[in-house]
Amino acid sequence: MKFRTRRTMLYIPGNNPGMLQLADIFGADAVLFDLEDSVAPNEKDAARDLIANMIRFREYENIEITVRINPIDTPYFDRDVKEIIASGNLDAIRLPKANSAKDVKALEKLINKYEEEFKIEPGSIKIHPMIETAIGVIQSYEIASSSDRIDAITIGGQDLTANMGVSKTKEGKEILWARSQVVMSAKAANVDVIDTIFADINDEEGLIEETRLIKSLGFTGKAVINPRQIKPIHAVFAPSKDEVEWAFEVIDAYEKALKEGRGVIAVRGKMIDPPVRKRAQRIAGMAYLMEQE
Amino acid sequence: MKISKKSSAGSLESSDLMVYLEPMDTIKVEAVSSVSTSQHQKEIEALVKKELKKAGITGAYVKVQDNGALNLTIKARLKTAISRGIE
């Protein structure tokens, strides 16, 4: 699996060329071009054509390009998948309202078809299922482990609370169990897990507090709706100096053991197994990104 | 293929454009831009004609109102307007 660091994934409304063309300058690790909630029903075709051309011709640099398509039970689903894959240069598709492994399989089948039709490297386009219903939360492990194309799952707080019949609050107590469940499912399936948006773009303190919470729960990143939210989130996810030193010690020790044909490695007196090595790689990746910033 | 009904796509926001299409027997393109020179307007007209030809459109009156759009945006908006105009 290609290693990626996704501390922030920036939503960009799919029918806004001014924002789409600047997508890679804000410093987010990934962008999420949106065909779903931010696009009116009578503009779905225009947004699709625009996003496809942006991906095809804009030559974005050093950023993961993902598109949130419309849900599987809408008339836009098939066309969304076809047009954005035809554009080439797409990294991942975010599937909203993924309620079961069957939903993921339906998307996987379409991606297989269009990757072949448009001569895209087989298996290169990833799937990011979005868990935003009660049934989706309950089935999140089955969803997360339903396809080799999945390298992250994500939780959608607004739709989830609507589905639960409760209000989404700033404190987020109502989705704490769901967040924990989705994190556990992602860890069990060995994929990244991305948190929902923080809606109040003027409340930086609240954003930082929520990011600290979701980091402690095990989330690996967070969706954002405004470029101003990127830096505070990156600061919370930034590893300490000691963590960075430890991460490079682990990576060095692993490479040395590999050369010497040894299977067992210890760093600072503790055994290093694959999940710990993966954590070290993630921290090293974040340290690299911090240097670039 | 000819445009069979009036259609439009885009917006007048910055970095966007409006494309208006009307049925016509031949091709006629007119571009106006709030942010660029007459030379650039001619370039937009040439781009639109090239894209119409690529799409196989032989009859259309096209009016473009540009507000600083990239060529890739012009192409996307034109594609949308064409598909709306031949439905």
PDB file of N, CA, C and O in Angstrom, chain A residues 151-202:
ATOM      1  N   ASP A 151      -8.432   2.381   1.560  1.00  0.00           N
ATOM      2  CA  ASP A 151      -7.277   2.654   2.419  1.00  0.00           C
ATOM      3  C   ASP A 151      -7.610   3.703   3.474  1.00  0.00           C
ATOM      4  O   ASP A 151      -6.736   4.136   4.223  1.00  0.00           O
ATOM      5  N   ALA A 152      -8.891   4.094   3.546  1.00  0.00           N
ATOM      6  CA  ALA A 152      -9.357   4.976   4.626  1.00  0.00           C
ATOM      7  C   ALA A 152     -10.872   4.879   4.723  1.00  0.00           C
ATOM      8  O   ALA A 152     -11.551   4.651   3.710  1.00  0.00           O
ATOM      9  N   ILE A 153     -11.383   5.017   5.952  1.00  0.00           N
ATOM     10  CA  ILE A 153     -12.823   5.219   6.097  1.00  0.00           C
ATOM     11  C   ILE A 153     -13.024   6.530   6.833  1.00  0.00           C
ATOM     12  O   ILE A 153     -12.085   7.074   7.439  1.00  0.00           O
ATOM     13  N   THR A 154     -14.227   7.038   6.779  1.00  0.00           N
ATOM     14  CA  THR A 154     -14.463   8.378   7.310  1.00  0.00           C
ATOM     15  C   THR A 154     -15.860   8.451   7.923  1.00  0.00           C
ATOM     16  O   THR A 154     -16.734   7.657   7.554  1.00  0.00           O
ATOM     17  N   ILE A 155     -16.037   9.348   8.870  1.00  0.00           N
ATOM     18  CA  ILE A 155     -17.340   9.492   9.524  1.00  0.00           C
ATOM     19  C   ILE A 155     -17.940  10.855   9.169  1.00  0.00           C
ATOM     20  O   ILE A 155     -17.217  11.855   9.109  1.00  0.00           O
ATOM     21  N   GLY A 156     -19.228  10.874   8.865  1.00  0.00           N
ATOM     22  CA  GLY A 156     -19.916  12.121   8.526  1.00  0.00           C
ATOM     23  C   GLY A 156     -20.883  12.485   9.643  1.00  0.00           C
ATOM     24  O   GLY A 156     -21.935  11.864   9.789  1.00  0.00           O
ATOM     25  N   GLY A 157     -20.513  13.488  10.436  1.00  0.00           N
ATOM     26  CA  GLY A 157     -21.262  13.807  11.651  1.00  0.00           C
ATOM     27  C   GLY A 157     -22.632  14.423  11.425  1.00  0.00           C
ATOM     28  O   GLY A 157     -23.575  14.143  12.166  1.00  0.00           O
ATOM     29  N   GLN A 158     -22.746  15.264  10.393  1.00  0.00           N
ATOM     30  CA  GLN A 158     -24.015  15.974  10.180  1.00  0.00           C
ATOM     31  C   GLN A 158     -25.134  14.994   9.820  1.00  0.00           C
ATOM     32  O   GLN A 158     -26.201  14.983  10.430  1.00  0.00           O
ATOM     33  N   ASP A 159     -24.879  14.166   8.817  1.00  0.00           N
ATOM     34  CA  ASP A 159     -25.909  13.215   8.390  1.00  0.00           C
ATOM     35  C   ASP A 159     -26.149  12.146   9.442  1.00  0.00           C
ATOM     36  O   ASP A 159     -27.268  11.660   9.598  1.00  0.00           O
ATOM     37  N   LEU A 160     -25.093  11.761  10.168  1.00  0.00           N
ATOM     38  CA  LEU A 160     -25.247  10.726  11.197  1.00  0.00           C
ATOM     39  C   LEU A 160     -26.187  11.195  12.308  1.00  0.00           C
ATOM     40  O   LEU A 160     -27.102  10.471  12.707  1.00  0.00           O
ATOM     41  N   THR A 161     -25.988  12.426  12.774  1.00  0.00           N
ATOM     42  CA  THR A 161     -26.868  12.918  13.840  1.00  0.00           C
ATOM     43  C   THR A 161     -28.303  13.075  13.330  1.00  0.00           C
ATOM     44  O   THR A 161     -29.259  12.793  14.052  1.00  0.00           O
ATOM     45  N   ALA A 162     -28.443  13.484  12.069  1.00  0.00           N
ATOM     46  CA  ALA A 162     -29.796  13.581  11.490  1.00  0.00           C
ATOM     47  C   ALA A 162     -30.440  12.195  11.467  1.00  0.00           C
ATOM     48  O   ALA A 162     -31.611  12.034  11.817  1.00  0.00           O
ATOM     49  N   ASN A 163     -29.661  11.190  11.095  1.00  0.00           N
ATOM     50  CA  ASN A 163     -30.172   9.820  11.049  1.00  0.00           C
ATOM     51  C   ASN A 163     -30.518   9.306  12.445  1.00  0.00           C
ATOM     52  O   ASN A 163     -31.449   8.519  12.626  1.00  0.00           O
ATOM     53  N   MET A 164     -29.768   9.780  13.448  1.00  0.00           N
ATOM     54  CA  MET A 164     -30.027   9.372  14.825  1.00  0.00           C
ATOM     55  C   MET A 164     -31.201  10.152  15.432  1.00  0.00           C
ATOM     56  O   MET A 164     -31.670   9.832  16.534  1.00  0.00           O
ATOM     57  N   GLY A 165     -31.622  11.216  14.764  1.00  0.00           N
ATOM     58  CA  GLY A 165     -32.715  12.039  15.284  1.00  0.00           C
ATOM     59  C   GLY A 165     -32.283  12.940  16.427  1.00  0.00           C
ATOM     60  O   GLY A 165     -33.103  13.289  17.284  1.00  0.00           O
ATOM     61  N   VAL A 166     -31.001  13.322  16.430  1.00  0.00           N
ATOM     62  CA  VAL A 166     -30.506  14.240  17.475  1.00  0.00           C
ATOM     63  C   VAL A 166     -29.795  15.410  16.814  1.00  0.00           C
ATOM     64  O   VAL A 166     -29.511  15.383  15.618  1.00  0.00           O
ATOM     65  N   SER A 167     -29.518  16.436  17.616  1.00  0.00           N
ATOM     66  CA  SER A 167     -28.803  17.602  17.076  1.00  0.00           C
ATOM     67  C   SER A 167     -27.304  17.387  17.203  1.00  0.00           C
ATOM     68  O   SER A 167     -26.837  16.798  18.164  1.00  0.00           O
ATOM     69  N   LYS A 168     -26.573  17.906  16.216  1.00  0.00           N
ATOM     70  CA  LYS A 168     -25.103  17.845  16.286  1.00  0.00           C
ATOM     71  C   LYS A 168     -24.645  19.014  17.150  1.00  0.00           C
ATOM     72  O   LYS A 168     -24.930  20.173  16.851  1.00  0.00           O
ATOM     73  N   THR A 169     -23.991  18.708  18.240  1.00  0.00           N
ATOM     74  CA  THR A 169     -23.515  19.771  19.131  1.00  0.00           C
ATOM     75  C   THR A 169     -22.014  19.965  18.949  1.00  0.00           C
ATOM     76  O   THR A 169     -21.328  19.115  18.387  1.00  0.00           O
ATOM     77  N   LYS A 170     -21.519  21.093  19.464  1.00  0.00           N
ATOM     78  CA  LYS A 170     -20.082  21.362  19.373  1.00  0.00           C
ATOM     79  C   LYS A 170     -19.289  20.352  20.195  1.00  0.00           C
ATOM     80  O   LYS A 170     -18.205  19.926  19.803  1.00  0.00           O
ATOM     81  N   GLU A 171     -19.845  19.953  21.331  1.00  0.00           N
ATOM     82  CA  GLU A 171     -19.138  19.009  22.207  1.00  0.00           C
ATOM     83  C   GLU A 171     -19.073  17.617  21.578  1.00  0.00           C
ATOM     84  O   GLU A 171     -18.119  16.878  21.806  1.00  0.00           O
ATOM     85  N   GLY A 172     -20.090  17.259  20.799  1.00  0.00           N
ATOM     86  CA  GLY A 172     -20.074  15.999  20.060  1.00  0.00           C
ATOM     87  C   GLY A 172     -20.274  14.752  20.889  1.00  0.00           C
ATOM     88  O   GLY A 172     -19.929  13.655  20.437  1.00  0.00           O
ATOM     89  N   LYS A 173     -20.875  14.893  22.089  1.00  0.00           N
ATOM     90  CA  LYS A 173     -21.091  13.708  22.935  1.00  0.00           C
ATOM     91  C   LYS A 173     -21.965  12.675  22.232  1.00  0.00           C
ATOM     92  O   LYS A 173     -21.804  11.474  22.411  1.00  0.00           O
ATOM     93  N   GLU A 174     -22.924  13.192  21.418  1.00  0.00           N
ATOM     94  CA  GLU A 174     -23.879  12.293  20.762  1.00  0.00           C
ATOM     95  C   GLU A 174     -23.224  11.375  19.724  1.00  0.00           C
ATOM     96  O   GLU A 174     -23.793  10.349  19.361  1.00  0.00           O
ATOM     97  N   ILE A 175     -22.019  11.729  19.242  1.00  0.00           N
ATOM     98  CA  ILE A 175     -21.380  10.847  18.252  1.00  0.00           C
ATOM     99  C   ILE A 175     -20.088  10.215  18.795  1.00  0.00           C
ATOM    100  O   ILE A 175     -19.329   9.615  18.036  1.00  0.00           O
ATOM    101  N   LEU A 176     -19.887  10.337  20.109  1.00  0.00           N
ATOM    102  CA  LEU A 176     -18.650   9.780  20.690  1.00  0.00           C
ATOM    103  C   LEU A 176     -18.564   8.267  20.488  1.00  0.00           C
ATOM    104  O   LEU A 176     -17.526   7.737  20.084  1.00  0.00           O
ATOM    105  N   TRP A 177     -19.683   7.583  20.732  1.00  0.00           N
ATOM    106  CA  TRP A 177     -19.657   6.124  20.571  1.00  0.00           C
ATOM    107  C   TRP A 177     -19.417   5.754  19.105  1.00  0.00           C
ATOM    108  O   TRP A 177     -18.622   4.864  18.794  1.00  0.00           O
ATOM    109  N   ALA A 178     -20.097   6.477  18.213  1.00  0.00           N
ATOM    110  CA  ALA A 178     -19.937   6.197  16.780  1.00  0.00           C
ATOM    111  C   ALA A 178     -18.498   6.445  16.338  1.00  0.00           C
ATOM    112  O   ALA A 178     -17.910   5.657  15.589  1.00  0.00           O
ATOM    113  N   ARG A 179     -17.919   7.559  16.810  1.00  0.00           N
ATOM    114  CA  ARG A 179     -16.518   7.851  16.460  1.00  0.00           C
ATOM    115  C   ARG A 179     -15.611   6.714  16.918  1.00  0.00           C
ATOM    116  O   ARG A 179     -14.757   6.241  16.159  1.00  0.00           O
ATOM    117  N   SER A 180     -15.815   6.261  18.172  1.00  0.00           N
ATOM    118  CA  SER A 180     -14.964   5.198  18.721  1.00  0.00           C
ATOM    119  C   SER A 180     -15.148   3.903  17.924  1.00  0.00           C
ATOM    120  O   SER A 180     -14.178   3.203  17.625  1.00  0.00           O
ATOM    121  N   GLN A 181     -16.383   3.612  17.581  1.00  0.00           N
ATOM    122  CA  GLN A 181     -16.679   2.398  16.822  1.00  0.00           C
ATOM    123  C   GLN A 181     -16.015   2.425  15.437  1.00  0.00           C
ATOM    124  O   GLN A 181     -15.411   1.448  14.996  1.00  0.00           O
ATOM    125  N   VAL A 182     -16.113   3.569  14.779  1.00  0.00           N
ATOM    126  CA  VAL A 182     -15.533   3.707  13.432  1.00  0.00           C
ATOM    127  C   VAL A 182     -14.001   3.613  13.498  1.00  0.00           C
ATOM    128  O   VAL A 182     -13.374   2.973  12.654  1.00  0.00           O
ATOM    129  N   VAL A 183     -13.419   4.223  14.534  1.00  0.00           N
ATOM    130  CA  VAL A 183     -11.960   4.118  14.708  1.00  0.00           C
ATOM    131  C   VAL A 183     -11.563   2.655  14.896  1.00  0.00           C
ATOM    132  O   VAL A 183     -10.634   2.151  14.252  1.00  0.00           O
ATOM    133  N   MET A 184     -12.293   1.952  15.763  1.00  0.00           N
ATOM    134  CA  MET A 184     -11.942   0.554  16.060  1.00  0.00           C
ATOM    135  C   MET A 184     -12.062  -0.302  14.800  1.00  0.00           C
ATOM    136  O   MET A 184     -11.208  -1.166  14.544  1.00  0.00           O
ATOM    137  N   SER A 185     -13.093  -0.056  14.015  1.00  0.00           N
ATOM    138  CA  SER A 185     -13.281  -0.806  12.763  1.00  0.00           C
ATOM    139  C   SER A 185     -12.127  -0.541  11.794  1.00  0.00           C
ATOM    140  O   SER A 185     -11.618  -1.454  11.140  1.00  0.00           O
ATOM    141  N   ALA A 186     -11.709   0.739  11.732  1.00  0.00           N
ATOM    142  CA  ALA A 186     -10.601   1.092  10.828  1.00  0.00           C
ATOM    143  C   ALA A 186      -9.304   0.427  11.265  1.00  0.00           C
ATOM    144  O   ALA A 186      -8.545  -0.096  10.443  1.00  0.00           O
ATOM    145  N   LYS A 187      -9.063   0.436  12.573  1.00  0.00           N
ATOM    146  CA  LYS A 187      -7.822  -0.178  13.090  1.00  0.00           C
ATOM    147  C   LYS A 187      -7.838  -1.681  12.803  1.00  0.00           C
ATOM    148  O   LYS A 187      -6.814  -2.251  12.419  1.00  0.00           O
ATOM    149  N   ALA A 188      -9.010  -2.300  13.006  1.00  0.00           N
ATOM    150  CA  ALA A 188      -9.108  -3.745  12.770  1.00  0.00           C
ATOM    151  C   ALA A 188      -8.888  -4.080  11.297  1.00  0.00           C
ATOM    152  O   ALA A 188      -8.349  -5.138  10.963  1.00  0.00           O
ATOM    153  N   ALA A 189      -9.317  -3.163  10.422  1.00  0.00           N
ATOM    154  CA  ALA A 189      -9.158  -3.392   8.980  1.00  0.00           C
ATOM    155  C   ALA A 189      -7.836  -2.831   8.452  1.00  0.00           C
ATOM    156  O   ALA A 189      -7.554  -2.933   7.253  1.00  0.00           O
ATOM    157  N   ASN A 190      -7.060  -2.182   9.346  1.00  0.00           N
ATOM    158  CA  ASN A 190      -5.751  -1.630   8.978  1.00  0.00           C
ATOM    159  C   ASN A 190      -5.842  -0.558   7.884  1.00  0.00           C
ATOM    160  O   ASN A 190      -5.122  -0.587   6.887  1.00  0.00           O
ATOM    161  N   VAL A 191      -6.784   0.373   8.081  1.00  0.00           N
ATOM    162  CA  VAL A 191      -6.912   1.496   7.141  1.00  0.00           C
ATOM    163  C   VAL A 191      -6.938   2.806   7.932  1.00  0.00           C
ATOM    164  O   VAL A 191      -7.178   2.804   9.146  1.00  0.00           O
ATOM    165  N   ASP A 192      -6.697   3.921   7.239  1.00  0.00           N
ATOM    166  CA  ASP A 192      -6.773   5.239   7.879  1.00  0.00           C
ATOM    167  C   ASP A 192      -8.212   5.544   8.297  1.00  0.00           C
ATOM    168  O   ASP A 192      -9.157   4.949   7.766  1.00  0.00           O
ATOM    169  N   VAL A 193      -8.344   6.502   9.217  1.00  0.00           N
ATOM    170  CA  VAL A 193      -9.697   6.883   9.645  1.00  0.00           C
ATOM    171  C   VAL A 193      -9.758   8.406   9.812  1.00  0.00           C
ATOM    172  O   VAL A 193      -8.971   9.001  10.535  1.00  0.00           O
ATOM    173  N   ILE A 194     -10.685   9.003   9.060  1.00  0.00           N
ATOM    174  CA  ILE A 194     -10.761  10.465   8.952  1.00  0.00           C
ATOM    175  C   ILE A 194     -12.025  10.964   9.643  1.00  0.00           C
ATOM    176  O   ILE A 194     -13.120  10.467   9.380  1.00  0.00           O
ATOM    177  N   ASP A 195     -11.850  11.998  10.466  1.00  0.00           N
ATOM    178  CA  ASP A 195     -12.982  12.523  11.230  1.00  0.00           C
ATOM    179  C   ASP A 195     -13.840  13.482  10.396  1.00  0.00           C
ATOM    180  O   ASP A 195     -13.408  13.998   9.361  1.00  0.00           O
ATOM    181  N   THR A 196     -15.022  13.754  10.918  1.00  0.00           N
ATOM    182  CA  THR A 196     -15.972  14.672  10.295  1.00  0.00           C
ATOM    183  C   THR A 196     -15.475  16.126  10.395  1.00  0.00           C
ATOM    184  O   THR A 196     -14.503  16.417  11.088  1.00  0.00           O
ATOM    185  N   ILE A 197     -16.175  17.028   9.739  1.00  0.00           N
ATOM    186  CA  ILE A 197     -15.801  18.451   9.750  1.00  0.00           C
ATOM    187  C   ILE A 197     -16.124  19.109  11.098  1.00  0.00           C
ATOM    188  O   ILE A 197     -16.966  18.610  11.848  1.00  0.00           O
ATOM    189  N   PHE A 198     -15.470  20.247  11.361  1.00  0.00           N
ATOM    190  CA  PHE A 198     -15.847  21.123  12.473  1.00  0.00           C
ATOM    191  C   PHE A 198     -16.498  22.335  11.804  1.00  0.00           C
ATOM    192  O   PHE A 198     -15.841  23.086  11.072  1.00  0.00           O
ATOM    193  N   ALA A 199     -17.805  22.519  12.049  1.00  0.00           N
ATOM    194  CA  ALA A 199     -18.588  23.442  11.213  1.00  0.00           C
ATOM    195  C   ALA A 199     -18.330  24.930  11.457  1.00  0.00           C
ATOM    196  O   ALA A 199     -18.460  25.742  10.540  1.00  0.00           O
ATOM    197  N   ASP A 200     -17.937  25.314  12.687  1.00  0.00           N
ATOM    198  CA  ASP A 200     -17.786  26.738  13.003  1.00  0.00           C
ATOM    199  C   ASP A 200     -16.383  27.212  12.618  1.00  0.00           C
ATOM    200  O   ASP A 200     -15.430  27.064  13.385  1.00  0.00           O
ATOM    201  N   ILE A 201     -16.279  27.849  11.455  1.00  0.00           N
ATOM    202  CA  ILE A 201     -14.941  28.217  10.968  1.00  0.00           C
ATOM    203  C   ILE A 201     -14.323  29.374  11.756  1.00  0.00           C
ATOM    204  O   ILE A 201     -13.134  29.650  11.627  1.00  0.00           O
ATOM    205  N   ASN A 202     -15.132  30.042  12.581  1.00  0.00           N
ATOM    206  CA  ASN A 202     -14.583  31.155  13.366  1.00  0.00           C
ATOM    207  C   ASN A 202     -14.117  30.731  14.757  1.00  0.00           C
ATOM    208  O   ASN A 202     -13.590  31.544  15.503  1.00  0.00           O
TER     209      ASN A 202
END
